[in-house]
mmCIF file of C-alpha atoms in Angstrom:
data_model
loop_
_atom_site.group_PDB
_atom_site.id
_atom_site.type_symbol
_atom_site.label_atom_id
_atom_site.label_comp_id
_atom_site.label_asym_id
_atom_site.label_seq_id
_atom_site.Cartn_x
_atom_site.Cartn_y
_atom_site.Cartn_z
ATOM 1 C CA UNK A 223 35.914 8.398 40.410
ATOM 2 C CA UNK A 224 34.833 10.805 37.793
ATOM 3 C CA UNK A 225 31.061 11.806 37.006
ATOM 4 C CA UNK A 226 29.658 10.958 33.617
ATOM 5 C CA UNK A 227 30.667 13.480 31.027
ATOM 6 C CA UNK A 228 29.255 15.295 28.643
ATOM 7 C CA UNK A 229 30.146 17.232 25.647
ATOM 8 C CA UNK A 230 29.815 20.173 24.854
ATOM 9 C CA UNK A 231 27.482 21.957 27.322
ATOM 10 C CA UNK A 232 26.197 24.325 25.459
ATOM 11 C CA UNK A 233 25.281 24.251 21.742
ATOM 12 C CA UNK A 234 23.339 26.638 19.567
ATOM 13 C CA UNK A 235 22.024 25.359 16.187
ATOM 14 C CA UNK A 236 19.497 26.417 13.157
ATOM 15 C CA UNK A 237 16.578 24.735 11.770
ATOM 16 C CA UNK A 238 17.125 21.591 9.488
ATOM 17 C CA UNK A 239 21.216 21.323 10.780
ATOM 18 C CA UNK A 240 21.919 17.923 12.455
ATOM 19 C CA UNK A 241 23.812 17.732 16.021
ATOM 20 C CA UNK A 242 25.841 15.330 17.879
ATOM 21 C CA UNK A 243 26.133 15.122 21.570
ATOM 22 C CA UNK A 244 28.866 12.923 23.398
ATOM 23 C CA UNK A 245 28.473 11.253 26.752
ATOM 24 C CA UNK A 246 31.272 9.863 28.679
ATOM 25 C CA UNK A 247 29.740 6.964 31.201
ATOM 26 C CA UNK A 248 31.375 6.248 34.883
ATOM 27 C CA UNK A 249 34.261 4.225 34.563
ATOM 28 C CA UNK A 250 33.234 0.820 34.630
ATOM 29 C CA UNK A 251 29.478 1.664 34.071
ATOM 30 C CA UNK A 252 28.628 -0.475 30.394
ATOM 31 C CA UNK A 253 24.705 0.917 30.469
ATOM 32 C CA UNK A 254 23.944 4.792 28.808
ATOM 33 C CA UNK A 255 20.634 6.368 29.142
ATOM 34 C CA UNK A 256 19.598 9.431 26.907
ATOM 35 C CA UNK A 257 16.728 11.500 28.610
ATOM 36 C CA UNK A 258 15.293 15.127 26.963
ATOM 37 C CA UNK A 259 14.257 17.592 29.516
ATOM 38 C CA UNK A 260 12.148 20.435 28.290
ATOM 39 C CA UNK A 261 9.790 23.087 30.519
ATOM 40 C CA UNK A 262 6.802 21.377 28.624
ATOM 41 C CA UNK A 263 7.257 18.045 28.403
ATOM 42 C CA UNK A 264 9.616 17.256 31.443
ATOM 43 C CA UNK A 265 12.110 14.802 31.409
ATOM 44 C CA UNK A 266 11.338 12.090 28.677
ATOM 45 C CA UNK A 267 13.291 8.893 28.198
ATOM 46 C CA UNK A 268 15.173 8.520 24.621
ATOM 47 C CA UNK A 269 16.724 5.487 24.354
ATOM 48 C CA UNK A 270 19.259 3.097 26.541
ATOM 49 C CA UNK A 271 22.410 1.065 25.402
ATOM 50 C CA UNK A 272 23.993 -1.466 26.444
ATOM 51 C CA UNK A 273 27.069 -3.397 24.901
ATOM 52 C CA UNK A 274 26.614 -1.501 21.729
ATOM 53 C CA UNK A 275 22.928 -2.289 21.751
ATOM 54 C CA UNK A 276 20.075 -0.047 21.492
ATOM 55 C CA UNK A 277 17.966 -2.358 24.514
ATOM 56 C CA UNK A 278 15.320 0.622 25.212
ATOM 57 C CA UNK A 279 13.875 3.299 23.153
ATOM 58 C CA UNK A 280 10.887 6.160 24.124
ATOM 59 C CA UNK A 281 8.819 7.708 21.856
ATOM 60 C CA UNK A 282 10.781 9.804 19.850
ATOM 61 C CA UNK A 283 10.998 10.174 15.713
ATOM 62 C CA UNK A 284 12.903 8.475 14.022
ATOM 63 C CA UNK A 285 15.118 12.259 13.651
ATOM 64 C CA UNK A 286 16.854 11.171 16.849
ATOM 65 C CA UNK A 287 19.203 7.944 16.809
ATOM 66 C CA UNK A 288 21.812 7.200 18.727
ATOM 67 C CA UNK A 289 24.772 4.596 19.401
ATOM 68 C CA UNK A 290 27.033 3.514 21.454
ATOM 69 C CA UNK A 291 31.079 2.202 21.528
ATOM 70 C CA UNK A 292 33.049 -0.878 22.586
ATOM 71 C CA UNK A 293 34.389 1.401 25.538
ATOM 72 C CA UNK A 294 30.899 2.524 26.594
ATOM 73 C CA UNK A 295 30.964 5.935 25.186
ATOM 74 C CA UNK A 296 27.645 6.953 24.043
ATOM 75 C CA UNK A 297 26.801 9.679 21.127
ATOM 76 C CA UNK A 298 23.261 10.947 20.025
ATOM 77 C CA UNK A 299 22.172 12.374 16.724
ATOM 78 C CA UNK A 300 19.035 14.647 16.145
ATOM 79 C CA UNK A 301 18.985 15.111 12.109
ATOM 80 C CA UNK A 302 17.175 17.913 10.648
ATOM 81 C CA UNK A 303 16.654 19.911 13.639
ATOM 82 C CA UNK A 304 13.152 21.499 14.341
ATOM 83 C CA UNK A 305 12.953 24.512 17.001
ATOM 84 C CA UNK A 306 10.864 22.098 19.492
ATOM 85 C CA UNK A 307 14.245 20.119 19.867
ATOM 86 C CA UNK A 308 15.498 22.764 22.289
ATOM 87 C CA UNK A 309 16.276 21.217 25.284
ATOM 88 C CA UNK A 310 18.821 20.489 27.260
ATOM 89 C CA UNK A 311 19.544 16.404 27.024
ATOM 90 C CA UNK A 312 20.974 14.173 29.780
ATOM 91 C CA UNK A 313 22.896 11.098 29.858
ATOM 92 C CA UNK A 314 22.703 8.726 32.652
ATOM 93 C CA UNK A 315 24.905 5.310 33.203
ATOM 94 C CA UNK A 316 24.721 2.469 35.353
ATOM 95 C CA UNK A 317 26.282 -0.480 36.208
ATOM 96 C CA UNK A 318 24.176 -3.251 34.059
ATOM 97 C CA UNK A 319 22.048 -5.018 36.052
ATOM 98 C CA UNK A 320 21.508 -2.437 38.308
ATOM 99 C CA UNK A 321 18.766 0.200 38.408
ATOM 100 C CA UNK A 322 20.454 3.077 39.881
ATOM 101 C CA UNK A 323 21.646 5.792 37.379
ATOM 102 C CA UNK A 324 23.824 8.661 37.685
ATOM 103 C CA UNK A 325 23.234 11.440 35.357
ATOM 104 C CA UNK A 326 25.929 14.227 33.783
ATOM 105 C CA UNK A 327 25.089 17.672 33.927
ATOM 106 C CA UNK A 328 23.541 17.781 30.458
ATOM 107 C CA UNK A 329 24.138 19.558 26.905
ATOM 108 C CA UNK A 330 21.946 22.477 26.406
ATOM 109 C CA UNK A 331 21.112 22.717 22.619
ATOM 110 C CA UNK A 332 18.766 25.927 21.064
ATOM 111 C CA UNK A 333 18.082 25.771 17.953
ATOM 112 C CA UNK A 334 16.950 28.573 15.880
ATOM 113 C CA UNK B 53 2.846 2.917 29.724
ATOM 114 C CA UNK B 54 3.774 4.132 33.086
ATOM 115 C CA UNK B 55 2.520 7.520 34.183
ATOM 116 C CA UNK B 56 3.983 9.492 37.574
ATOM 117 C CA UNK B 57 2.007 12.478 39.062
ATOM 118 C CA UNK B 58 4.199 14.422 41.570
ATOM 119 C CA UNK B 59 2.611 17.091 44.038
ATOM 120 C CA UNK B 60 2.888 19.925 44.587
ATOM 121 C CA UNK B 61 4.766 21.884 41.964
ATOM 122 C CA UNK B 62 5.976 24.549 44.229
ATOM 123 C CA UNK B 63 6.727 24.248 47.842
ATOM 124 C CA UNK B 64 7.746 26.670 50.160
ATOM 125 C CA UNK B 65 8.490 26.255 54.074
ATOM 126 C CA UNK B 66 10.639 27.574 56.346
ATOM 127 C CA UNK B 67 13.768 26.694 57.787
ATOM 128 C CA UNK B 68 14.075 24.078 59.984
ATOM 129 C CA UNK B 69 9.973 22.864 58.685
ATOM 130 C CA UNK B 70 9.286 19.706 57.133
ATOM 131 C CA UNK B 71 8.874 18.874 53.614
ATOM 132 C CA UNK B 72 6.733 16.287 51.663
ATOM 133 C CA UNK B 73 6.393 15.974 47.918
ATOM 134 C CA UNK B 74 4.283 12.839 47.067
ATOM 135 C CA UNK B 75 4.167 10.959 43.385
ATOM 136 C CA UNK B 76 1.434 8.006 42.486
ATOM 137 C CA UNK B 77 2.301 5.732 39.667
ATOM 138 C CA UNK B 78 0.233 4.062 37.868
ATOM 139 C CA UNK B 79 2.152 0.770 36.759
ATOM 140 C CA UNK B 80 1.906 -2.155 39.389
ATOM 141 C CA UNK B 81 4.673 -3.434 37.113
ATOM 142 C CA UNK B 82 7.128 -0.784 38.500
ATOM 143 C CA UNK B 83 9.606 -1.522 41.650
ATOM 144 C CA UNK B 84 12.047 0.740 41.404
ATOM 145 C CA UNK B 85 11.327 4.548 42.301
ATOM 146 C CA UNK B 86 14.441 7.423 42.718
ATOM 147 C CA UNK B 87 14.107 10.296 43.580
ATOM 148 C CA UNK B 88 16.784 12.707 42.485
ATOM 149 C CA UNK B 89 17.343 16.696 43.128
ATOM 150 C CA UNK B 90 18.265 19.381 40.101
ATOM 151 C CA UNK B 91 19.983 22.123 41.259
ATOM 152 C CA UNK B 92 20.126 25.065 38.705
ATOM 153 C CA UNK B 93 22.130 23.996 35.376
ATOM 154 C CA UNK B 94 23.049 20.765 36.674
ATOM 155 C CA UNK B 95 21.656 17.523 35.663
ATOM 156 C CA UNK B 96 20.054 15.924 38.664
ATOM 157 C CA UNK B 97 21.523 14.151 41.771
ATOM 158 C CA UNK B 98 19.929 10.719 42.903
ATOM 159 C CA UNK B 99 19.449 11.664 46.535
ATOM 160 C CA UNK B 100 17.603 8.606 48.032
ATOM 161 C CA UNK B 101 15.863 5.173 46.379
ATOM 162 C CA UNK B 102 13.826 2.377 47.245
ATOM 163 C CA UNK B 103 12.730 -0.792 45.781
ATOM 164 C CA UNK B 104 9.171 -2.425 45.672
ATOM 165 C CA UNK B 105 10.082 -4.743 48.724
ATOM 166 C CA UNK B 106 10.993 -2.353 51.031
ATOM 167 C CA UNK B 107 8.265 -0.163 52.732
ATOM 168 C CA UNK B 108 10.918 2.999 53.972
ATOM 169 C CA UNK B 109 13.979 3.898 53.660
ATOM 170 C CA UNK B 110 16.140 6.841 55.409
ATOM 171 C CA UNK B 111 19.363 8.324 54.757
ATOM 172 C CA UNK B 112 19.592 11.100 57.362
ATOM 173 C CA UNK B 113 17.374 14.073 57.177
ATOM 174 C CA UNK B 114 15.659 12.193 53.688
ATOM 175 C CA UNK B 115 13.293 9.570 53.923
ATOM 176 C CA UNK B 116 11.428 7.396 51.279
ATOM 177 C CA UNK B 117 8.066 5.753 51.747
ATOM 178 C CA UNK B 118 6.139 3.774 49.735
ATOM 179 C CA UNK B 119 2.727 2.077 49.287
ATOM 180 C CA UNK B 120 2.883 -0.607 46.386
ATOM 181 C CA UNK B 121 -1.288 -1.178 47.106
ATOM 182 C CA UNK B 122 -1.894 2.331 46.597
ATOM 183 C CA UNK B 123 0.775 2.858 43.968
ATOM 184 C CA UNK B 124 1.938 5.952 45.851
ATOM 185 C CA UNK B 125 5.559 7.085 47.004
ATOM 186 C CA UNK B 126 6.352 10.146 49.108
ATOM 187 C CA UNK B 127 9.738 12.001 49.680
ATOM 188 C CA UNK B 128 10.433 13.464 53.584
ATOM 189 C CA UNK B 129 13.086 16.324 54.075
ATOM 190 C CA UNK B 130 13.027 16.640 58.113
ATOM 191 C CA UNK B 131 14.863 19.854 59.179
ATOM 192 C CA UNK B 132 14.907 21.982 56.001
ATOM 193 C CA UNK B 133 18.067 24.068 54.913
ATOM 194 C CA UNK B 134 18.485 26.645 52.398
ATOM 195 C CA UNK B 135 20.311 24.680 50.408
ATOM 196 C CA UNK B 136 17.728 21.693 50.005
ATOM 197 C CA UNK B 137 15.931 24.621 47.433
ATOM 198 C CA UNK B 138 15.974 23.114 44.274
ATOM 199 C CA UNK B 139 13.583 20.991 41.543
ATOM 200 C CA UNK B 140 12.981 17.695 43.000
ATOM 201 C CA UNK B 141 12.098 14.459 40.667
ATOM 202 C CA UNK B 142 10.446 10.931 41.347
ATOM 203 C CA UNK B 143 10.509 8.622 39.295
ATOM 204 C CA UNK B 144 9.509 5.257 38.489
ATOM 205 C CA UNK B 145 10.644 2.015 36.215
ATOM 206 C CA UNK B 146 10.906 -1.882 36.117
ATOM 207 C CA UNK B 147 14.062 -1.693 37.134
ATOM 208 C CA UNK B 148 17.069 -3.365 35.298
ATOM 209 C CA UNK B 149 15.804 -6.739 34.564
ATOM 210 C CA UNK B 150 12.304 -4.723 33.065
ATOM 211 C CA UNK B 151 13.859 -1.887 31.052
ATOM 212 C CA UNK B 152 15.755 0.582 32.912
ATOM 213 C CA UNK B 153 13.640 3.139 31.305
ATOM 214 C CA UNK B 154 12.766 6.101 34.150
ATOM 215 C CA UNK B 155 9.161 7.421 33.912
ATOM 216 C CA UNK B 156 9.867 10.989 35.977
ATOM 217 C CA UNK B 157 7.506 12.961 37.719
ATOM 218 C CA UNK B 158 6.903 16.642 37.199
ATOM 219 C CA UNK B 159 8.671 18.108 39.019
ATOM 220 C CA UNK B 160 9.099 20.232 42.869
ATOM 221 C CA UNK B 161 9.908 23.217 43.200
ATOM 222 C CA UNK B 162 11.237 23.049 46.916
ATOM 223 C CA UNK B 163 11.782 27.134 48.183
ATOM 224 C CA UNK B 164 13.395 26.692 51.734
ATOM 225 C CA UNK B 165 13.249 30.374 53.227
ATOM 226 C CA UNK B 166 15.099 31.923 56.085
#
Protein backbone atom coordinates (compact mmCIF):
# COMPACT_ATOMS: atom_id res chain seq x y z
CA UNK A 1 0.00 0.00 0.00
CA UNK A 2 1.37 3.33 -0.93
CA UNK A 3 2.60 6.11 1.64
CA UNK A 4 0.77 9.40 1.73
CA UNK A 5 1.91 11.69 -1.01
CA UNK A 6 2.89 14.84 -1.37
CA UNK A 7 3.37 17.38 -3.99
CA UNK A 8 5.80 18.96 -4.98
CA UNK A 9 8.74 18.53 -2.56
CA UNK A 10 10.40 21.32 -3.00
CA UNK A 11 9.07 24.84 -3.71
CA UNK A 12 10.73 28.22 -3.72
CA UNK A 13 8.50 31.34 -3.57
CA UNK A 14 8.72 35.38 -2.99
CA UNK A 15 7.14 37.55 -0.53
CA UNK A 16 3.32 38.36 -0.91
CA UNK A 17 2.90 35.19 -3.78
CA UNK A 18 0.33 32.58 -2.59
CA UNK A 19 1.20 28.63 -2.68
CA UNK A 20 -0.61 25.47 -2.88
CA UNK A 21 0.55 22.21 -1.55
CA UNK A 22 -1.20 18.77 -2.42
CA UNK A 23 -1.38 15.75 -0.17
CA UNK A 24 -2.37 12.41 -1.32
CA UNK A 25 -3.80 10.33 1.96
CA UNK A 26 -3.32 6.28 2.31
CA UNK A 27 -5.75 4.59 0.37
CA UNK A 28 -8.66 4.17 2.38
CA UNK A 29 -7.49 6.71 5.08
CA UNK A 30 -10.69 9.63 5.00
CA UNK A 31 -8.75 11.88 7.92
CA UNK A 32 -5.73 14.63 6.63
CA UNK A 33 -3.63 16.40 9.08
CA UNK A 34 -1.52 19.55 8.06
CA UNK A 35 1.48 20.10 10.53
CA UNK A 36 4.39 23.11 9.90
CA UNK A 37 7.77 22.14 11.03
CA UNK A 38 10.24 24.93 11.40
CA UNK A 39 13.89 24.94 13.47
CA UNK A 40 12.10 27.55 15.79
CA UNK A 41 8.91 26.65 16.40
CA UNK A 42 8.96 22.76 15.88
CA UNK A 43 6.30 20.92 14.54
CA UNK A 44 2.92 22.87 14.96
CA UNK A 45 -0.49 21.47 14.14
CA UNK A 46 -2.50 23.41 11.19
CA UNK A 47 -5.61 22.08 10.74
CA UNK A 48 -7.37 18.39 10.25
CA UNK A 49 -10.17 17.25 7.76
CA UNK A 50 -12.34 14.95 7.65
CA UNK A 51 -15.19 14.21 5.03
CA UNK A 52 -14.59 17.56 3.50
CA UNK A 53 -14.70 19.16 6.91
CA UNK A 54 -12.29 21.37 8.51
CA UNK A 55 -12.90 19.31 12.30
CA UNK A 56 -9.49 20.81 13.87
CA UNK A 57 -7.60 23.93 13.39
CA UNK A 58 -4.13 25.34 15.41
CA UNK A 59 -3.25 28.64 15.74
CA UNK A 60 -2.42 29.87 12.57
CA UNK A 61 -3.70 33.29 10.57
CA UNK A 62 -6.20 33.31 8.81
CA UNK A 63 -3.26 33.50 5.54
CA UNK A 64 -3.32 29.71 5.72
CA UNK A 65 -6.65 27.74 4.75
CA UNK A 66 -7.03 24.67 3.55
CA UNK A 67 -9.63 21.97 2.14
CA UNK A 68 -10.20 18.87 1.41
CA UNK A 69 -12.03 16.46 -1.59
CA UNK A 70 -14.75 13.82 -1.84
CA UNK A 71 -11.78 11.29 -2.51
CA UNK A 72 -9.78 12.43 0.53
CA UNK A 73 -7.22 14.45 -1.21
CA UNK A 74 -6.19 17.30 0.83
CA UNK A 75 -4.68 20.84 -0.53
CA UNK A 76 -3.36 23.84 1.63
CA UNK A 77 -3.14 27.48 0.74
CA UNK A 78 -0.78 30.10 2.44
CA UNK A 79 -1.88 33.59 0.68
CA UNK A 80 0.41 36.43 0.72
CA UNK A 81 3.45 34.72 1.74
CA UNK A 82 5.74 36.28 4.50
CA UNK A 83 9.52 34.95 4.78
CA UNK A 84 8.62 33.30 8.36
CA UNK A 85 6.40 30.80 6.27
CA UNK A 86 9.53 28.85 5.34
CA UNK A 87 9.13 25.58 6.40
CA UNK A 88 8.80 22.49 5.27
CA UNK A 89 4.88 21.28 5.89
CA UNK A 90 3.66 17.71 6.52
CA UNK A 91 0.58 15.90 5.91
CA UNK A 92 -0.49 13.07 7.99
CA UNK A 93 -3.75 10.64 7.44
CA UNK A 94 -5.49 8.22 9.40
CA UNK A 95 -8.10 5.97 9.38
CA UNK A 96 -11.10 8.09 11.19
CA UNK A 97 -11.60 7.03 14.40
CA UNK A 98 -8.30 6.10 14.94
CA UNK A 99 -5.41 8.05 16.47
CA UNK A 100 -2.51 6.73 14.70
CA UNK A 101 -1.19 8.92 11.77
CA UNK A 102 1.18 8.32 9.11
CA UNK A 103 2.92 11.26 7.76
CA UNK A 104 4.42 11.95 3.91
CA UNK A 105 7.75 13.13 3.57
CA UNK A 106 6.78 16.80 3.44
CA UNK A 107 6.95 19.91 0.90
CA UNK A 108 9.77 22.16 1.61
CA UNK A 109 8.69 25.78 0.70
CA UNK A 110 11.40 29.06 1.02
CA UNK A 111 10.19 31.94 0.38
CA UNK A 112 12.14 34.94 -0.41
CA UNK B 1 -3.64 23.85 25.61
CA UNK B 2 -1.40 20.91 25.80
CA UNK B 3 2.30 21.49 26.22
CA UNK B 4 5.15 18.46 25.72
CA UNK B 5 8.76 18.98 27.04
CA UNK B 6 11.12 16.31 25.57
CA UNK B 7 14.75 15.74 27.06
CA UNK B 8 17.49 15.88 26.13
CA UNK B 9 17.97 17.63 22.82
CA UNK B 10 21.06 15.83 21.85
CA UNK B 11 22.04 12.39 22.79
CA UNK B 12 24.96 10.58 22.08
CA UNK B 13 25.95 6.86 23.18
CA UNK B 14 27.66 4.25 21.85
CA UNK B 15 26.89 1.28 20.06
CA UNK B 16 25.30 -1.37 21.54
CA UNK B 17 24.37 1.43 24.90
CA UNK B 18 21.02 2.24 25.88
CA UNK B 19 18.99 5.15 25.06
CA UNK B 20 16.24 7.17 26.93
CA UNK B 21 14.59 10.36 25.79
CA UNK B 22 11.76 11.30 28.26
CA UNK B 23 8.67 13.93 27.46
CA UNK B 24 6.08 15.27 30.38
CA UNK B 25 2.80 16.59 29.23
CA UNK B 26 0.93 18.68 30.80
CA UNK B 27 -2.80 17.80 29.78
CA UNK B 28 -4.42 14.99 32.01
CA UNK B 29 -6.90 15.18 29.14
CA UNK B 30 -4.37 13.49 26.75
CA UNK B 31 -4.25 9.46 26.16
CA UNK B 32 -2.68 9.04 23.25
CA UNK B 33 1.24 9.63 22.99
CA UNK B 34 3.51 8.48 19.57
CA UNK B 35 6.51 8.67 19.28
CA UNK B 36 7.85 8.87 15.76
CA UNK B 37 11.63 9.09 14.26
CA UNK B 38 12.77 11.83 11.36
CA UNK B 39 15.43 10.73 9.48
CA UNK B 40 17.11 13.53 7.36
CA UNK B 41 14.54 15.03 4.63
CA UNK B 42 11.94 12.66 5.43
CA UNK B 43 8.84 13.36 7.26
CA UNK B 44 8.78 11.25 10.37
CA UNK B 45 8.11 7.49 10.96
CA UNK B 46 5.68 6.45 13.90
CA UNK B 47 8.00 3.92 15.49
CA UNK B 48 6.09 2.81 18.67
CA UNK B 49 2.62 4.16 20.59
CA UNK B 50 0.74 3.73 23.59
CA UNK B 51 -2.52 4.67 24.95
CA UNK B 52 -3.47 6.11 28.47
CA UNK B 53 -4.56 2.53 29.70
CA UNK B 54 -1.66 0.78 29.09
CA UNK B 55 1.43 1.28 31.40
CA UNK B 56 4.34 -0.25 28.62
CA UNK B 57 4.54 -1.27 25.59
CA UNK B 58 7.53 -3.04 23.50
CA UNK B 59 8.10 -3.71 20.01
CA UNK B 60 11.58 -5.27 19.98
CA UNK B 61 14.58 -3.25 20.83
CA UNK B 62 11.83 0.01 21.47
CA UNK B 63 9.92 0.31 24.44
CA UNK B 64 7.24 2.87 25.65
CA UNK B 65 6.47 3.72 29.25
CA UNK B 66 4.22 5.84 30.71
CA UNK B 67 3.06 7.46 33.99
CA UNK B 68 -0.51 9.10 33.54
CA UNK B 69 -0.07 10.42 37.57
CA UNK B 70 3.03 12.05 36.74
CA UNK B 71 2.07 13.04 33.22
CA UNK B 72 5.41 11.70 32.00
CA UNK B 73 6.29 9.24 29.01
CA UNK B 74 9.75 7.89 28.20
CA UNK B 75 11.10 6.22 24.95
CA UNK B 76 13.80 3.01 25.48
CA UNK B 77 16.15 2.02 22.49
CA UNK B 78 17.99 -1.21 24.08
CA UNK B 79 21.02 -2.18 21.91
CA UNK B 80 21.74 0.98 19.88
CA UNK B 81 22.70 0.85 16.07
CA UNK B 82 24.03 3.40 13.85
CA UNK B 83 21.18 3.64 12.11
CA UNK B 84 18.73 4.48 15.12
CA UNK B 85 20.71 8.26 14.65
CA UNK B 86 18.13 10.47 13.81
CA UNK B 87 15.55 13.37 15.42
CA UNK B 88 13.21 11.62 17.60
CA UNK B 89 9.52 13.15 18.45
CA UNK B 90 6.84 12.50 21.28
CA UNK B 91 3.94 13.58 21.14
CA UNK B 92 0.74 13.88 22.75
CA UNK B 93 -3.26 14.36 21.91
CA UNK B 94 -6.89 13.31 22.91
CA UNK B 95 -6.85 10.95 20.57
CA UNK B 96 -9.56 10.55 17.80
CA UNK B 97 -12.71 10.92 19.67
CA UNK B 98 -10.87 14.42 21.39
CA UNK B 99 -9.31 16.05 18.32
CA UNK B 100 -6.66 14.20 16.66
CA UNK B 101 -4.60 17.24 16.98
CA UNK B 102 -0.68 16.08 17.93
CA UNK B 103 1.02 18.40 20.47
CA UNK B 104 4.94 17.26 19.56
CA UNK B 105 7.78 17.49 21.65
CA UNK B 106 11.04 19.17 20.75
CA UNK B 107 12.77 17.16 19.51
CA UNK B 108 16.10 14.30 20.03
CA UNK B 109 18.81 14.39 18.51
CA UNK B 110 19.85 10.61 18.95
CA UNK B 111 23.97 10.34 17.68
CA UNK B 112 24.65 6.48 17.90
CA UNK B 113 28.59 6.26 17.44
CA UNK B 114 30.79 3.38 16.53
Amino acid sequence: KAGVTQTPRYLIKTRGQQVTLSCSPISGHRSVSWYQQTPGQGLQFLFEYFSETQRNKGNFPGRFSGRQFSNSRSEMNVSTLELGDSALYLCASSLWGEETQYFGPGTRLLVL
Amino acid sequence: GENVEQHPSTLSVQEGDSAVIKCTYSDSASNYFPWYKQELGKGPQLIIDIRSNVGEKKDQRIAVTLNKTAKHFSLHITETQPEDSAVYFCAASKGAGGGNKLTFGTGTQLKVEL
